[in-house]
CSV table of C-alpha atoms and ligand atoms in Angstrom, one decimal:
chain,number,residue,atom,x,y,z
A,1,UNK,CA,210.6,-126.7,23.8
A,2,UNK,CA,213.4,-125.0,24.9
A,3,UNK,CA,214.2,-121.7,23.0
A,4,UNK,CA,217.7,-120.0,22.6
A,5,UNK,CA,217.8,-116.4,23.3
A,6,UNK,CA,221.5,-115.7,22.4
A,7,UNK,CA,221.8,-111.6,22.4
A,8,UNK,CA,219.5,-109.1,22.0
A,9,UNK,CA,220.1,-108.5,17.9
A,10,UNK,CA,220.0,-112.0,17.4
A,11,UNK,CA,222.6,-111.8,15.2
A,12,UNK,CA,224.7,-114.8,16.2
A,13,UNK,CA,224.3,-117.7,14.6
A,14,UNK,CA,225.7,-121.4,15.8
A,15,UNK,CA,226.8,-124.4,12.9
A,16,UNK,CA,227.3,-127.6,13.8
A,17,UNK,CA,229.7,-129.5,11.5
A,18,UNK,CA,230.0,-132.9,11.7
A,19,UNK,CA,233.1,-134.4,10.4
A,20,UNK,CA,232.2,-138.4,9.8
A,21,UNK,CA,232.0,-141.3,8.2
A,22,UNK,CA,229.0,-143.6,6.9
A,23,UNK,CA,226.9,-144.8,10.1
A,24,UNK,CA,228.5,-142.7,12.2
A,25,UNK,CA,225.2,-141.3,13.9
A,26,UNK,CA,225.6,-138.1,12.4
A,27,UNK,CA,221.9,-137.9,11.5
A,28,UNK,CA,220.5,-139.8,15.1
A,29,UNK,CA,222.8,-137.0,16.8
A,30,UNK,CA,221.3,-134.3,14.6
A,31,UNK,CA,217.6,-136.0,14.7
A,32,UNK,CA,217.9,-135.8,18.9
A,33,UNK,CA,218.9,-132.6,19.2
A,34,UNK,CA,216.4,-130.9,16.6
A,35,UNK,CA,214.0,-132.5,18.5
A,36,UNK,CA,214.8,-131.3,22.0
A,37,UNK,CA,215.5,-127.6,21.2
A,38,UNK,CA,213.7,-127.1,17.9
A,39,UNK,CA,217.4,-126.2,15.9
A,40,UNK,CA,217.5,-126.5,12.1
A,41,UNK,CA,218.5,-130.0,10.6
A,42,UNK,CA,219.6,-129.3,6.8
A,43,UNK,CA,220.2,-133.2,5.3
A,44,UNK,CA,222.9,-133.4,2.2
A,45,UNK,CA,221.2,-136.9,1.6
A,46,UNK,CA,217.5,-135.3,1.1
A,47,UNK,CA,219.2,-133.3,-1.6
A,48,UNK,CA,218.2,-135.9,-4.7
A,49,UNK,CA,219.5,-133.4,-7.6
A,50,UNK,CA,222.7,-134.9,-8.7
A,51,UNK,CA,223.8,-131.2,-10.6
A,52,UNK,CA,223.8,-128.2,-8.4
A,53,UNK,CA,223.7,-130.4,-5.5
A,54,UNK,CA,225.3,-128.4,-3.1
A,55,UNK,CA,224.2,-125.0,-4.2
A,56,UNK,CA,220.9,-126.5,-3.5
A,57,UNK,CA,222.2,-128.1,-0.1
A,58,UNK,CA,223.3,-124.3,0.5
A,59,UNK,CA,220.1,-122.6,-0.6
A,60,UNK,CA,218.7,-124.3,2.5
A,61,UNK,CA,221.1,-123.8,5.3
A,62,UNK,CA,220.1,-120.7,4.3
A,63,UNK,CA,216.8,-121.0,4.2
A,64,UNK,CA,217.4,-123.0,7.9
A,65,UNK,CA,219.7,-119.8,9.2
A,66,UNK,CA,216.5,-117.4,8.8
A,67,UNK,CA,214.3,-119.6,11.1
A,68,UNK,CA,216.9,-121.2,13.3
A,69,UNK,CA,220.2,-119.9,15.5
A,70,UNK,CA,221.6,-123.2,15.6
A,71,UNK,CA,221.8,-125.3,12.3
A,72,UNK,CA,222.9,-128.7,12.0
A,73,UNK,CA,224.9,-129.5,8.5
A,74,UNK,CA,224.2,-132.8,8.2
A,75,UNK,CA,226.6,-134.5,5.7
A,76,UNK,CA,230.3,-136.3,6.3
A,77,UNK,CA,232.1,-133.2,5.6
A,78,UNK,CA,235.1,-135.7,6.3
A,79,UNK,CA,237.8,-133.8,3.5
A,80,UNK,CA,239.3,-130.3,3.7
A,81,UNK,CA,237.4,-129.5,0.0
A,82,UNK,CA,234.7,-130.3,1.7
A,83,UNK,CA,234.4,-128.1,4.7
A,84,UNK,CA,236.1,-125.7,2.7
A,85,UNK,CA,233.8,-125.3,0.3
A,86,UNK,CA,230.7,-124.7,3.3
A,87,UNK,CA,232.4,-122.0,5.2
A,88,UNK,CA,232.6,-120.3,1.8
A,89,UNK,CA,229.1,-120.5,1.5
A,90,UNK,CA,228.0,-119.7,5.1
A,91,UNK,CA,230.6,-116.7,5.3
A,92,UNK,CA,228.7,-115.4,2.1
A,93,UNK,CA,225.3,-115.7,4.0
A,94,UNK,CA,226.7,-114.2,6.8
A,95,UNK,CA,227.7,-111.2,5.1
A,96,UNK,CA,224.5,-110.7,3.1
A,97,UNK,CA,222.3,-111.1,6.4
A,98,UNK,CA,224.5,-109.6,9.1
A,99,UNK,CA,225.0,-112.9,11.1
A,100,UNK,CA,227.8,-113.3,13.7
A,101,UNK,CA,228.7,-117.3,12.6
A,102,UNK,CA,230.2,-119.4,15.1
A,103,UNK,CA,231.8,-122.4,12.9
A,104,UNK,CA,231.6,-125.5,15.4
A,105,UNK,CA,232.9,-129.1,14.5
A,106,UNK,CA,231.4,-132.4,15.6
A,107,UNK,CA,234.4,-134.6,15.3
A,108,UNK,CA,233.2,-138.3,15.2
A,109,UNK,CA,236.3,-139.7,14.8
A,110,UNK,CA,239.1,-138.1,17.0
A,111,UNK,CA,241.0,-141.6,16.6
A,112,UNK,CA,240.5,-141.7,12.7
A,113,UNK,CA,238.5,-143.9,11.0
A,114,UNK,CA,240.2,-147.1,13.5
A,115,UNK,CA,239.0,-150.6,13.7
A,116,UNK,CA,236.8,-150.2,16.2
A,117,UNK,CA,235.0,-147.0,14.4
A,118,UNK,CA,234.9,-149.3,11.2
A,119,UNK,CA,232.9,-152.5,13.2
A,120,UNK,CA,231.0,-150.1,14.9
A,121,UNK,CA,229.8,-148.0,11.5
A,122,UNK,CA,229.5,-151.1,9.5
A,123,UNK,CA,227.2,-153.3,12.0
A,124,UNK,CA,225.2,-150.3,12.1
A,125,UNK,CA,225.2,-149.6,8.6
A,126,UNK,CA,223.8,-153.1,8.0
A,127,UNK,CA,221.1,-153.0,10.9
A,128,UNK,CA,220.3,-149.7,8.6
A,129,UNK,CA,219.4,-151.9,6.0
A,130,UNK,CA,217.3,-150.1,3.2
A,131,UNK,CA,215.9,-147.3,5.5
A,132,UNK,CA,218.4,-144.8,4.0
A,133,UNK,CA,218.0,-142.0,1.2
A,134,UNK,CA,220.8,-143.2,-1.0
A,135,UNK,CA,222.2,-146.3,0.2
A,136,UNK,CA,219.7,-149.3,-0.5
A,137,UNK,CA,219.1,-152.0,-2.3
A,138,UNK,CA,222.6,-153.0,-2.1
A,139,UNK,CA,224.7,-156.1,-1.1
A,140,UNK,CA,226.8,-156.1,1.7
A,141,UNK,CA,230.2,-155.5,-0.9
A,142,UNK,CA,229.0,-152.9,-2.7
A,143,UNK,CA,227.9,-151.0,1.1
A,144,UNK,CA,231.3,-151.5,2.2
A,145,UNK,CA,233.2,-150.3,-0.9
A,146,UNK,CA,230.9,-147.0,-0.5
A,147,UNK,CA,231.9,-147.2,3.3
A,148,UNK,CA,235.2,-147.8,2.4
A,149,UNK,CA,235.7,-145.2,0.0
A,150,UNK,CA,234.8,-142.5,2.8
A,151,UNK,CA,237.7,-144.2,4.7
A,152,UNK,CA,240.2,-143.6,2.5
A,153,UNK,CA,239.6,-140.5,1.8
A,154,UNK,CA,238.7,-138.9,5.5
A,155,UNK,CA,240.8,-136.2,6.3
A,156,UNK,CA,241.2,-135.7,10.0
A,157,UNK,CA,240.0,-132.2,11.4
A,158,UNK,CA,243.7,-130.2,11.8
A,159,UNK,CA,242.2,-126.6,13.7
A,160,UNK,CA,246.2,-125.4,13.4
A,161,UNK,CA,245.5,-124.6,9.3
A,162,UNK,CA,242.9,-123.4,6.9
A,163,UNK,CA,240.1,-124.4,6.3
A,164,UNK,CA,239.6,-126.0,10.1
A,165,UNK,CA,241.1,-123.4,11.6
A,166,UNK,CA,237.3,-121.4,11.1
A,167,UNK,CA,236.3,-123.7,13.8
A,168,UNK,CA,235.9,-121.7,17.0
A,169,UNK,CA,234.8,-125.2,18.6
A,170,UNK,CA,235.2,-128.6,18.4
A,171,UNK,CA,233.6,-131.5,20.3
A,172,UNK,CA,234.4,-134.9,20.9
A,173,UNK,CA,231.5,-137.0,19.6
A,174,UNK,CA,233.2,-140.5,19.3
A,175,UNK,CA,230.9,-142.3,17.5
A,176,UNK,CA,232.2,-145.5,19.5
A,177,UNK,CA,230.8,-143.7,22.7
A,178,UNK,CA,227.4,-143.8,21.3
A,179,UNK,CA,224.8,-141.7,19.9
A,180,UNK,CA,222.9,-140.9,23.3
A,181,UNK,CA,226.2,-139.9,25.3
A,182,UNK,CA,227.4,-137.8,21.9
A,183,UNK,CA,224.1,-135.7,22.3
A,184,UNK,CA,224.9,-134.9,25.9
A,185,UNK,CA,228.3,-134.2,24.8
A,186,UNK,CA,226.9,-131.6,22.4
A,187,UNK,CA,224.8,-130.0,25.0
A,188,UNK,CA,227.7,-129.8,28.0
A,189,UNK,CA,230.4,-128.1,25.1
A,190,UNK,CA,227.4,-126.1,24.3
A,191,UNK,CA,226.7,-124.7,28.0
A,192,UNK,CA,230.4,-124.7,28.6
A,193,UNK,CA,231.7,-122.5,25.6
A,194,UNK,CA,228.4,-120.4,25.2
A,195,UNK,CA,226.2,-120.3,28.4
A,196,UNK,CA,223.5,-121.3,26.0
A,197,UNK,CA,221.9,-123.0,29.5
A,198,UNK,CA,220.2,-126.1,27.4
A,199,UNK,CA,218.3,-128.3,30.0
A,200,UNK,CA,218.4,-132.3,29.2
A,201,UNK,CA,215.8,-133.8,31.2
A,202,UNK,CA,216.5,-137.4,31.2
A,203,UNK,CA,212.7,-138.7,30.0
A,204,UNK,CA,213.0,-136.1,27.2
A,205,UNK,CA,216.5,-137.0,26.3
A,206,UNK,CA,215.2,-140.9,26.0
A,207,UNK,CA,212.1,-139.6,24.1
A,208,UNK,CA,213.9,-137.8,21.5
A,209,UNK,CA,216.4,-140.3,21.1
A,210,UNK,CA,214.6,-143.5,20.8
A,211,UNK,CA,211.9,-141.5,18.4
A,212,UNK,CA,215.8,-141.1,16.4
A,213,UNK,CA,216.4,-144.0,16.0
A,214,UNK,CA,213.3,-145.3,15.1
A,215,UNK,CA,213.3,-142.7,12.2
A,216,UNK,CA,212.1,-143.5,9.2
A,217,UNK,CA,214.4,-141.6,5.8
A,218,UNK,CA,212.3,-139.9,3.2
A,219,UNK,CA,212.6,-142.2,0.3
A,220,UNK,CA,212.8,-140.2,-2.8
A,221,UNK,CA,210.2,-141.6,-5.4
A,222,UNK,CA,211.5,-142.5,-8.9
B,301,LIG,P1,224.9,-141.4,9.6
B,301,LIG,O1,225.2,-142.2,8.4
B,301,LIG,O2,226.2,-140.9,10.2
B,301,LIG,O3,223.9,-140.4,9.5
B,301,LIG,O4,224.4,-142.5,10.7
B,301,LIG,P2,222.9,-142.7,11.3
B,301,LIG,O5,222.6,-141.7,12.3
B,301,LIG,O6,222.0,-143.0,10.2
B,301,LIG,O7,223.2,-144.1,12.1
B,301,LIG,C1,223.4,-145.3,11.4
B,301,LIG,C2,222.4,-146.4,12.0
B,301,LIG,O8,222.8,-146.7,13.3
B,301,LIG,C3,221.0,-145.9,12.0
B,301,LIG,O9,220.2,-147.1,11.7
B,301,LIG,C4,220.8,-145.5,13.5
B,301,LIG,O10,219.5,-145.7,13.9
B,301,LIG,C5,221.8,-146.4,14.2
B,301,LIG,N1,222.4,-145.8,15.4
B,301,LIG,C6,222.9,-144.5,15.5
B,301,LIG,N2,223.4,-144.3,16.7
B,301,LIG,C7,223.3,-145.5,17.4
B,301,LIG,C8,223.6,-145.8,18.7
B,301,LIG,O11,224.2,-145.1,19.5
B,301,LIG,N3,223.3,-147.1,19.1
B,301,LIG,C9,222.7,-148.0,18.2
B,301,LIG,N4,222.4,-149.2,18.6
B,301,LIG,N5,222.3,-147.6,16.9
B,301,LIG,C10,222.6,-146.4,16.5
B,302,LIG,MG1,222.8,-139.7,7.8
């Protein structure tokens, strides 16, 4: 496992945003790269509260931030409100813990949610079948309304105003590209922007990424 020694207080502290769609590989892409570098994966869909839910969802990306430099939001974040309302919340963290935050966006769709981005999310989507937290034990109509209501409402990432202009960095992870190719995409902006010097060895790269996409959600019970 590779370990990230940012600065000697330790006191910066790396977010990766997705901004997505259903099936967009936000969670394979997240999944792969916890895996390879041990970095903090905080799941909006593991969150089964339906009040409080993101003050909960908040509690730990905390709770990730005092193990972890590098967190990974994983949720679609895919409307201003939305990624709004989390650097808000991480701001607040930061200034109770003294953390340096470096607000990074994962931009999965830098065309908008096209045709292309729509075939790709929904075939994958429906090889998901039931192995998802929330969405199961639906028919195909009522997954693509859900999908469909993302759509509509995606708002694309626009760094020139608030609230994406917090983003010091955003990367190109077309999720047409591919989940594989968007990790090494992560890792080269990474290198690139912060000299963070993340290896990707090829066999552990494949490792981490087939063990992705062969995982299996955590089901809540009841
Ligand atoms: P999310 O909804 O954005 O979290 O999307 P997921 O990461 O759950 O991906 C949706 C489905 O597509 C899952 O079943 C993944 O295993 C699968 N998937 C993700 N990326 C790829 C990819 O690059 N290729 C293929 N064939 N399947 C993928
Ligand atoms: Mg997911």
């Amino acid at each position: 496992l590779l370990q990230l020694q940012i600065n000697e207080k330790g006191t910066d502290k790396y977010v990766l945003i997705p901004v997505a769609t259903i099936g967009c590989g936000k969670t394979t892409v997240a999944l792969t790269l916890a895996s390879l570098y041990g970095w903090g994966h905080v799941q909006n869909d593991d969150v089964s509260s339906k009040s409080g839910k993101f003050r909960t969802f908040s509690n730990r990306i905390s709770q990730a931030f005092s193990e972890h430099d590098v967190v990974i939001v994983d949720r679609n974040n895919h409307q201003f409100r939305e990624r709004q309302q989390l650097f808000e919340a991480m701001d607040l963290m930061a200034d109770a813990n003294g953390y340096d935050m470096h607000y990074i966006g994962l931009d999965f769709l830098p065309n908008g949610p096209a045709q292309k981005e729509w075939e790709v999310t929904l075939s994958r989507v429906m090889n998901r079948g039931d192995n998802h937290q929330t969405i199961r034990n639906m028919d195909r109509p009522a997954v693509e309304a859900i999908m469909k209501g993302f759509r509509g409402r995606y708002q694309p990432i626009t760094v020139a105003k608030e609230p994406d202009s917090n983003f010091e960095l955003v990367i190109d992870v077309n999720c047409a590209r591919g989940s594989k190719d968007n990790v090494t995409a992560v890792v080269s902006a990474l290198n690139d922007a912060y000299d963070m010097d993340l290896e990707t060895k090829p066999e552990e790269l494949n490792a981490a990424f087939s063990a992705a996409l062969e995982h299996k959600a955590k089901i809540p019970v009841g």
